[in-house]
Tab-separated table of C-alpha atoms and ligand atoms in Angstrom:
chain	number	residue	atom	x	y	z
Y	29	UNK	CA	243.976	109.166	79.145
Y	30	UNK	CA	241.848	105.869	78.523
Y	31	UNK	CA	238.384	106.988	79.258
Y	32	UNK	CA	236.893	106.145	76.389
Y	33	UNK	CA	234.511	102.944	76.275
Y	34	UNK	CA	233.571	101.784	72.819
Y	35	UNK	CA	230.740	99.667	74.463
Y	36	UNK	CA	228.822	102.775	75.009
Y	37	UNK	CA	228.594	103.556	71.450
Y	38	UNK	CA	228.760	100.030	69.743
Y	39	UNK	CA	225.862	99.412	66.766
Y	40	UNK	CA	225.427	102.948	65.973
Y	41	UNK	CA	224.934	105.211	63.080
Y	42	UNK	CA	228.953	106.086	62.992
Y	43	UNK	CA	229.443	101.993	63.485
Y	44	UNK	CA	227.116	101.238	60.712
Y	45	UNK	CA	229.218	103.404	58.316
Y	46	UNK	CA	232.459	102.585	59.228
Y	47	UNK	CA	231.608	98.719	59.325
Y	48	UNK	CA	229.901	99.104	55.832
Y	49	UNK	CA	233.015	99.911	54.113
Y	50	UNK	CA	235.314	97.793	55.622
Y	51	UNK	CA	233.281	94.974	55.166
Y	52	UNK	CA	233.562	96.461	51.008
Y	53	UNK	CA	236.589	96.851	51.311
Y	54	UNK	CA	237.673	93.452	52.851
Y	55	UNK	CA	234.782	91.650	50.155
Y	56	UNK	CA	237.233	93.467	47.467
Y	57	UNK	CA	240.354	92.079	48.561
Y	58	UNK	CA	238.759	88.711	48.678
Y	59	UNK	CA	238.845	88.918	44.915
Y	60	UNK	CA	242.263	87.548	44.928
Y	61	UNK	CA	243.555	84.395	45.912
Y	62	UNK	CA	246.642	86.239	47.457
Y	63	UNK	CA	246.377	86.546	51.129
Y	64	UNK	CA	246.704	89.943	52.567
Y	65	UNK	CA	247.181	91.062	56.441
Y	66	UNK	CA	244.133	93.047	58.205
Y	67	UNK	CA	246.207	95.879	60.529
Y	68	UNK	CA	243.458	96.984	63.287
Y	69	UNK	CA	245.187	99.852	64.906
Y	70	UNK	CA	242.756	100.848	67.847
Y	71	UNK	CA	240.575	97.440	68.208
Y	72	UNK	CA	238.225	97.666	70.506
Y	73	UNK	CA	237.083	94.860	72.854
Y	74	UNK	CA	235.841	93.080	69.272
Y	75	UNK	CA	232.558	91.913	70.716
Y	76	UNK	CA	229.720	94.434	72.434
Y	77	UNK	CA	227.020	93.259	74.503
Y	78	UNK	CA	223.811	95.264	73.132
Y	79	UNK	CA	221.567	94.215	76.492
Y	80	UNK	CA	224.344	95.326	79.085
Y	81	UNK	CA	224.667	98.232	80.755
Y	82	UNK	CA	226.876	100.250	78.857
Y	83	UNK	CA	225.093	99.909	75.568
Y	84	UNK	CA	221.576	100.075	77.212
Y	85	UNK	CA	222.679	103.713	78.909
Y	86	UNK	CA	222.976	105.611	75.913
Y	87	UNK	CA	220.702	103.101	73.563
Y	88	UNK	CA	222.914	104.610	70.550
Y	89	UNK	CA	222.797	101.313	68.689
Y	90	UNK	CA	218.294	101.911	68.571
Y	91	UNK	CA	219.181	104.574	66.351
Y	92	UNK	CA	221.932	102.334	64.268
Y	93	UNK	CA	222.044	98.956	63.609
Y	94	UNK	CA	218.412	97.909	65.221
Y	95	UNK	CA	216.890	100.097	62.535
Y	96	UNK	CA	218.085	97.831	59.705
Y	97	UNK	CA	219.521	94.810	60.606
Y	98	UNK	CA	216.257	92.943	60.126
Y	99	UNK	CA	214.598	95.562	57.572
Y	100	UNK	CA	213.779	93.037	54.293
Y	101	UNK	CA	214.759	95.324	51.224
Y	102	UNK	CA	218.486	95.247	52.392
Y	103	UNK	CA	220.741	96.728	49.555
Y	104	UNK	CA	223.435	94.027	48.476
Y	105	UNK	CA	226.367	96.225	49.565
Y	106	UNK	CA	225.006	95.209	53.046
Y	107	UNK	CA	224.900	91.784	53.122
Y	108	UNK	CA	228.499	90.923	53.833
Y	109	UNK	CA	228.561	93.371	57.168
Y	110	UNK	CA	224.788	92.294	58.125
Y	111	UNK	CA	225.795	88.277	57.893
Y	112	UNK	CA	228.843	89.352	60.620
Y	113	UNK	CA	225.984	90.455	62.799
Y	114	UNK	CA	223.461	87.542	62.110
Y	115	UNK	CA	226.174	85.573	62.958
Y	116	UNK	CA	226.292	86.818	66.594
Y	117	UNK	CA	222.693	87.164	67.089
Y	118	UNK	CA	221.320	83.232	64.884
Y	119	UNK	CA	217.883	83.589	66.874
Y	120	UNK	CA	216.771	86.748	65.823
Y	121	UNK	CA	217.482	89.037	68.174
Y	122	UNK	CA	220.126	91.500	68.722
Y	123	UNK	CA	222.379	90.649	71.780
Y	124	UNK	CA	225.523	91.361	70.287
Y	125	UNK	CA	227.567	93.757	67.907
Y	126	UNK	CA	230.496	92.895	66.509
Y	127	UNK	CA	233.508	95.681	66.687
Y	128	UNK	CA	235.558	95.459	63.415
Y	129	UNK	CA	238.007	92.679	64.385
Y	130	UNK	CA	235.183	90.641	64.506
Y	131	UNK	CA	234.269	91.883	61.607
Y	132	UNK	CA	237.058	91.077	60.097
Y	133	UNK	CA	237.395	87.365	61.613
Y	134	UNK	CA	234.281	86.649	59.802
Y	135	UNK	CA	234.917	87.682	56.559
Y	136	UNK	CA	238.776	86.869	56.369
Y	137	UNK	CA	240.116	83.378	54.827
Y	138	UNK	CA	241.984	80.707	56.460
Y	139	UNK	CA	244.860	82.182	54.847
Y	140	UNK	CA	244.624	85.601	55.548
Y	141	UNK	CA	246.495	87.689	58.477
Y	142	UNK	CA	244.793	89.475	61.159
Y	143	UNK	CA	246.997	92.005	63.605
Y	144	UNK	CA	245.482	94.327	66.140
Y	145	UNK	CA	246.205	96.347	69.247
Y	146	UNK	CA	244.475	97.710	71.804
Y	147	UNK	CA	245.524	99.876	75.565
Y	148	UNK	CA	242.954	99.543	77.337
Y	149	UNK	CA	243.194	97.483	80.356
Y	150	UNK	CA	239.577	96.248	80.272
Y	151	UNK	CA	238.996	95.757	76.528
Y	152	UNK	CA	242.480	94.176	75.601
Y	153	UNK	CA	241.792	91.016	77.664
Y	154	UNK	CA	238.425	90.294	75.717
Y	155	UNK	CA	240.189	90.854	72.440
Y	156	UNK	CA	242.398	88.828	73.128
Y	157	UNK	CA	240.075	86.038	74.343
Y	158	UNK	CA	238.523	86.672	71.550
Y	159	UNK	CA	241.360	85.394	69.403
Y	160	UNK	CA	242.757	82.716	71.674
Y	161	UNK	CA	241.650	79.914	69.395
Y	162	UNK	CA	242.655	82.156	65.801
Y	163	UNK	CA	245.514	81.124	63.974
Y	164	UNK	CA	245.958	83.829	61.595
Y	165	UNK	CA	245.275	86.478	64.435
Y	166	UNK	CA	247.753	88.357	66.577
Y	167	UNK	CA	246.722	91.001	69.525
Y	168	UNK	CA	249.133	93.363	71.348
Y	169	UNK	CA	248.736	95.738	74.106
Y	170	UNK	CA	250.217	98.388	71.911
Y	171	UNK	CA	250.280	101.731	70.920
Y	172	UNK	CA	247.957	101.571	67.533
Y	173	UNK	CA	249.874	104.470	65.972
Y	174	UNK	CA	253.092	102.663	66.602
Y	175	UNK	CA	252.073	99.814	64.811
Y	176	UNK	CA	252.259	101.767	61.413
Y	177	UNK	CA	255.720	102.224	61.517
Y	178	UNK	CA	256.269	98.575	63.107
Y	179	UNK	CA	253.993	96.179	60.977
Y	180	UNK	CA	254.055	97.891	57.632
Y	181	UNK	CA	254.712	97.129	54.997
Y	182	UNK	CA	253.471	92.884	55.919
Y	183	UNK	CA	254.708	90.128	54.144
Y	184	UNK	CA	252.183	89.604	51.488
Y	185	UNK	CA	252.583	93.187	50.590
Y	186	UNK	CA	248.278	93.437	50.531
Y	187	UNK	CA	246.493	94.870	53.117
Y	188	UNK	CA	243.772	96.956	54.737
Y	189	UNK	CA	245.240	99.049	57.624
Y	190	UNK	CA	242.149	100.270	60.089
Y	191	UNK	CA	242.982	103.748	62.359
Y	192	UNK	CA	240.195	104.115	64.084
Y	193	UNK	CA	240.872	106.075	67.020
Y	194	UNK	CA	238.617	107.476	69.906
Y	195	UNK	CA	239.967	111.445	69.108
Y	196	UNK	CA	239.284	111.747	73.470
Y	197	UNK	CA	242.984	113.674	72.987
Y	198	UNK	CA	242.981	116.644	70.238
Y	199	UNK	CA	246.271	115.239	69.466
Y	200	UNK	CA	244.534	112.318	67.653
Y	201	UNK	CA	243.203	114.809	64.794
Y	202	UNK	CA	247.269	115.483	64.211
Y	203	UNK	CA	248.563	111.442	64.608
Y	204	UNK	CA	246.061	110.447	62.442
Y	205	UNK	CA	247.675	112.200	59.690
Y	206	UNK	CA	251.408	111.443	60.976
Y	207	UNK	CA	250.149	108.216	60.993
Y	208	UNK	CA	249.044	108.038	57.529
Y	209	UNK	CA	251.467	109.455	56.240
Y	210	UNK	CA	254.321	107.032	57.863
Y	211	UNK	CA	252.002	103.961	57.182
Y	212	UNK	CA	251.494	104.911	53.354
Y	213	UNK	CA	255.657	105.682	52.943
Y	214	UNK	CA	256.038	102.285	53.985
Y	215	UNK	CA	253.631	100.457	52.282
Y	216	UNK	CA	251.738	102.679	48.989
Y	217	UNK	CA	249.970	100.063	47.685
Y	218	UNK	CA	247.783	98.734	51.086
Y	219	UNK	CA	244.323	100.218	51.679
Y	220	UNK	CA	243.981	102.666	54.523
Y	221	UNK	CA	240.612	103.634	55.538
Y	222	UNK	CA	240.543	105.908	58.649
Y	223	UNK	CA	237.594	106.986	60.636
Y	224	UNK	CA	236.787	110.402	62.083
Y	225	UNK	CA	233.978	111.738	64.136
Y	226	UNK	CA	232.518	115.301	63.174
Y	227	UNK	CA	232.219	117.232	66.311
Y	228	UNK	CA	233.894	120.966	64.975
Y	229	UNK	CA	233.897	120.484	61.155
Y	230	UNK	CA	236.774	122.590	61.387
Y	231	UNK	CA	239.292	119.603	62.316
Y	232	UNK	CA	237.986	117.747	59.639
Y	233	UNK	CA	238.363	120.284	57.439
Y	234	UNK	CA	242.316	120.422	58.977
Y	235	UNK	CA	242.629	117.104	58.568
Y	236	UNK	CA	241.653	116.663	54.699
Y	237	UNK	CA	243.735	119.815	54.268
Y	238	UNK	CA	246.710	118.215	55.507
Y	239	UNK	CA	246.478	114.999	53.338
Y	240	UNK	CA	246.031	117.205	49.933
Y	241	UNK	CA	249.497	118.797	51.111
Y	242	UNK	CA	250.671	115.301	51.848
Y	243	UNK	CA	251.399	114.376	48.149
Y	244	UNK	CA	249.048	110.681	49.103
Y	245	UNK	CA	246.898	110.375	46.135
Y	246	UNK	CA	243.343	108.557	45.388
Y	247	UNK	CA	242.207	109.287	48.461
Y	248	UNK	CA	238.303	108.715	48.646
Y	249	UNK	CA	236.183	110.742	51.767
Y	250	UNK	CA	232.651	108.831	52.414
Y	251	UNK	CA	230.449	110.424	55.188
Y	252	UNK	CA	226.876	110.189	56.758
Y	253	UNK	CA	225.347	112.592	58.670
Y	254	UNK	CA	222.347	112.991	61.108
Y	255	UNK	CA	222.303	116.461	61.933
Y	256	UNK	CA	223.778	119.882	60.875
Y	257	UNK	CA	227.325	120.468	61.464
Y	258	UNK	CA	226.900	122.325	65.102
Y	259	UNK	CA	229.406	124.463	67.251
Y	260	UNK	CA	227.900	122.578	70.618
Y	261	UNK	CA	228.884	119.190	72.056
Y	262	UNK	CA	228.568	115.988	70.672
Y	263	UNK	CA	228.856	114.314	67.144
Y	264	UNK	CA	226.937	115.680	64.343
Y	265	UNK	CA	227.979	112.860	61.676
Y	266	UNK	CA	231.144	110.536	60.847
Y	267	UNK	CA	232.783	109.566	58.311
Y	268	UNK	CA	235.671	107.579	56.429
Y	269	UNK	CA	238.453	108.302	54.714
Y	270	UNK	CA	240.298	105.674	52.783
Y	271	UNK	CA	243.586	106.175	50.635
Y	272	UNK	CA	243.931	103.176	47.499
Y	273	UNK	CA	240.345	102.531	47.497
Y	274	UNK	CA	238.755	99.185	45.954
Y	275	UNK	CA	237.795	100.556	42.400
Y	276	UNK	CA	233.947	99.804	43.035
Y	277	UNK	CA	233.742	101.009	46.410
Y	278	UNK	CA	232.861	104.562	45.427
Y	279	UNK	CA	229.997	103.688	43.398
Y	280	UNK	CA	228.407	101.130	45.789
Y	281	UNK	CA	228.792	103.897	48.490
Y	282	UNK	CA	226.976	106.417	46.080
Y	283	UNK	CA	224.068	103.226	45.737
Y	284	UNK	CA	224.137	102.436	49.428
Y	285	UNK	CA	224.137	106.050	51.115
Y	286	UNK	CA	220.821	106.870	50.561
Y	287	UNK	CA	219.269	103.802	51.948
Y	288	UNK	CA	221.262	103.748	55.248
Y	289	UNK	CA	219.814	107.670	55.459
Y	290	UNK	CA	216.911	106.964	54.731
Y	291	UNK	CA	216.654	104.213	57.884
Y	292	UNK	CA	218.855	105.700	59.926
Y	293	UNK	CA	218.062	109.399	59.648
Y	294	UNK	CA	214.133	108.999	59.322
Y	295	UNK	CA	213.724	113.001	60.601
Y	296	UNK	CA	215.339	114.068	57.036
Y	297	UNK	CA	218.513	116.009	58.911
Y	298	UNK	CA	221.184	114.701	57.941
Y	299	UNK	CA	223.386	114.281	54.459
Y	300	UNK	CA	225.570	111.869	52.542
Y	301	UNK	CA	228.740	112.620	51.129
Y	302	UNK	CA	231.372	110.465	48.516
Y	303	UNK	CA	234.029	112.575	46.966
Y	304	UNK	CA	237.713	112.631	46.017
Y	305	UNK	CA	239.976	114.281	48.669
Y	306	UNK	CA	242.576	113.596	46.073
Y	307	UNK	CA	241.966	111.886	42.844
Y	308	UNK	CA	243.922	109.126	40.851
D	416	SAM	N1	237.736	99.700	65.924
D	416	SAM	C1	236.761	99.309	66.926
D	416	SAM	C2	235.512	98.832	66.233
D	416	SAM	O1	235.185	99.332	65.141
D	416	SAM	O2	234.854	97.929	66.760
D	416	SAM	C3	236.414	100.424	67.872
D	416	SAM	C4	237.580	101.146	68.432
D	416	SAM	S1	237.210	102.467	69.522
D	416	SAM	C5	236.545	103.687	68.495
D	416	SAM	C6	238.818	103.084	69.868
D	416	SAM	C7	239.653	102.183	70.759
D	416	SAM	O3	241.005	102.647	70.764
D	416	SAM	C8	239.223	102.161	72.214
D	416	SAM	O4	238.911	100.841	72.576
D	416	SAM	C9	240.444	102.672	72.989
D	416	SAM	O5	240.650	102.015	74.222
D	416	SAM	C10	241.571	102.366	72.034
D	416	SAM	N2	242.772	103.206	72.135
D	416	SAM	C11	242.906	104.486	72.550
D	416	SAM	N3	244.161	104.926	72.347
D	416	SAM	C12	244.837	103.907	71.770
D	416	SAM	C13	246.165	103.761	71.281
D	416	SAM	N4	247.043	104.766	71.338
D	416	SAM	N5	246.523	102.585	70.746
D	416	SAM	C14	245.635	101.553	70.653
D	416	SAM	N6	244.355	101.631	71.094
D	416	SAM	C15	243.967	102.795	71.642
């Protein structure tokens, strides 16, 4: 089953969160002068068209990145994810989002290595377009879970591994933890930062379960929420949870939280949330 479309949901609050810390994360790796490999499991189409139809149907990104792309007391963790968007949009206004392998494109060095796969027929042929012209960069029309037994652990033996799947089959709340787990046996010192939806807070609560039984440690959960967890339909908040964090990303999430909900979640219902699944 491929029905999901990222286009319909590209710019918004969950976007915003997940590309704020892997914009961190990727910042932190930059640190070195070693390269490292950027693993996108589930990539998207890479670029979103803000004014088309899809995007303009919901208006999801209105309540995401239009409310503070622009605003003029940006916090410092955002600049390296808001100059990714500037870049798409250089007069002003907002056109375009960038999906994370753009994301990454941007803020990766000429030496660095960027794989990622996609399945669906209509957004693999853009990424790859996308990446025609890209050296470093490799797409596939693959199976993203696949990938973590196949490309791991990469050359350089650095790395910031992506899963960021569309959870349209309940079977994704389970691979996302196989697939964790098989990634991190094969390569325990790369960054994994995965990113879930919160529709029942009860498969979150299964999933965070399962990787305290795994035996994975340092394993940071950052989340942002715009309404009360809820039995009905439809996501409540999102969040991210990354294994081998960057040392400092905890603390700029704890300074950058409350300014995203703040902007973002102007009614006051939603909540912020950095804590240790499992610690050091
Ligand atoms: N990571 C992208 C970003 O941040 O811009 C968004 C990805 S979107 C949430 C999830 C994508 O996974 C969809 O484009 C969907 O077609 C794709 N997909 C679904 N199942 C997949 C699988 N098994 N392997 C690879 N891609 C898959």
């Amino acid at each position: 089953m491929l029905s999901y479309r990222h286009s319909f949901h590209a710019g918004n609050h969950a976007d915003v969160l997940k590309h704020t810390v892997q914009s961190l994360i990727i910042t932190a790796l930059n640190e070195k002068d070693k390269p490292y490999l950027y693993l996108d499991t589930h990539a998207g189409a890479g670029r979103y068209q803000l004014s088309g139809e899809h995007a303009e149907r919901t208006g999801e990104y209105l309540e995401g990145i239009a409310r503070i792309w622009q605003q003029d007391d940006l916090p410092e963790e955002l600049e390296s994810y808001i100059s990714c968007v500037q870049a798409l949009n250089k007069n002003g206004k907002l056109r375009f989002y960038p999906g994370s392998p753009l994301i990454a494109r941007h803020l990766l060095r000429p030496f660095d290595k960027l794989n990622m796969t996609e399945l669906h027929p209509s957004d693999y042929p853009m990424l790859r377009n996308e990446f025609q012209k890209d050296d470093r960069a490799r797409t596939e029309r693959a199976d993203g879970f696949q990938q973590l037994k196949s490309k791991l652990p990469p050359l350089s033996r650095r790395g910031l591994v992506l899963i960021d799947p569309p959870y349209e089959m309940k079977t994704d709340y389970q691979a996302v933890v196989q697939g964790l787990v098989e990634g991190y046996k094969r390569f325990g010192t790369g960054v994994f930062a995965l990113w879930y939806p919160v529709v029942l807070r009860q498969q979150i609560k299964r999933i965070t379960k399962e990787l305290e039984a795994s035996g994975i440690r340092r394993i940071l959960q950052i989340e942002l929420g715009v309404r009360p967890d809820s039995d009905r339909f439809g996501m409540t908040a999102s969040g991210m949870i990354v294994i081998n964090p960057p040392w400092k990303l905890e603390q700029q999430m704890n300074n950058v939280l409350p300014w995203l909900l703040k902007h973002l979640v102007p009614s006051g219902t939603g909540h912020t949330k950095v804590s240790w699944i499992v610690p050091e």
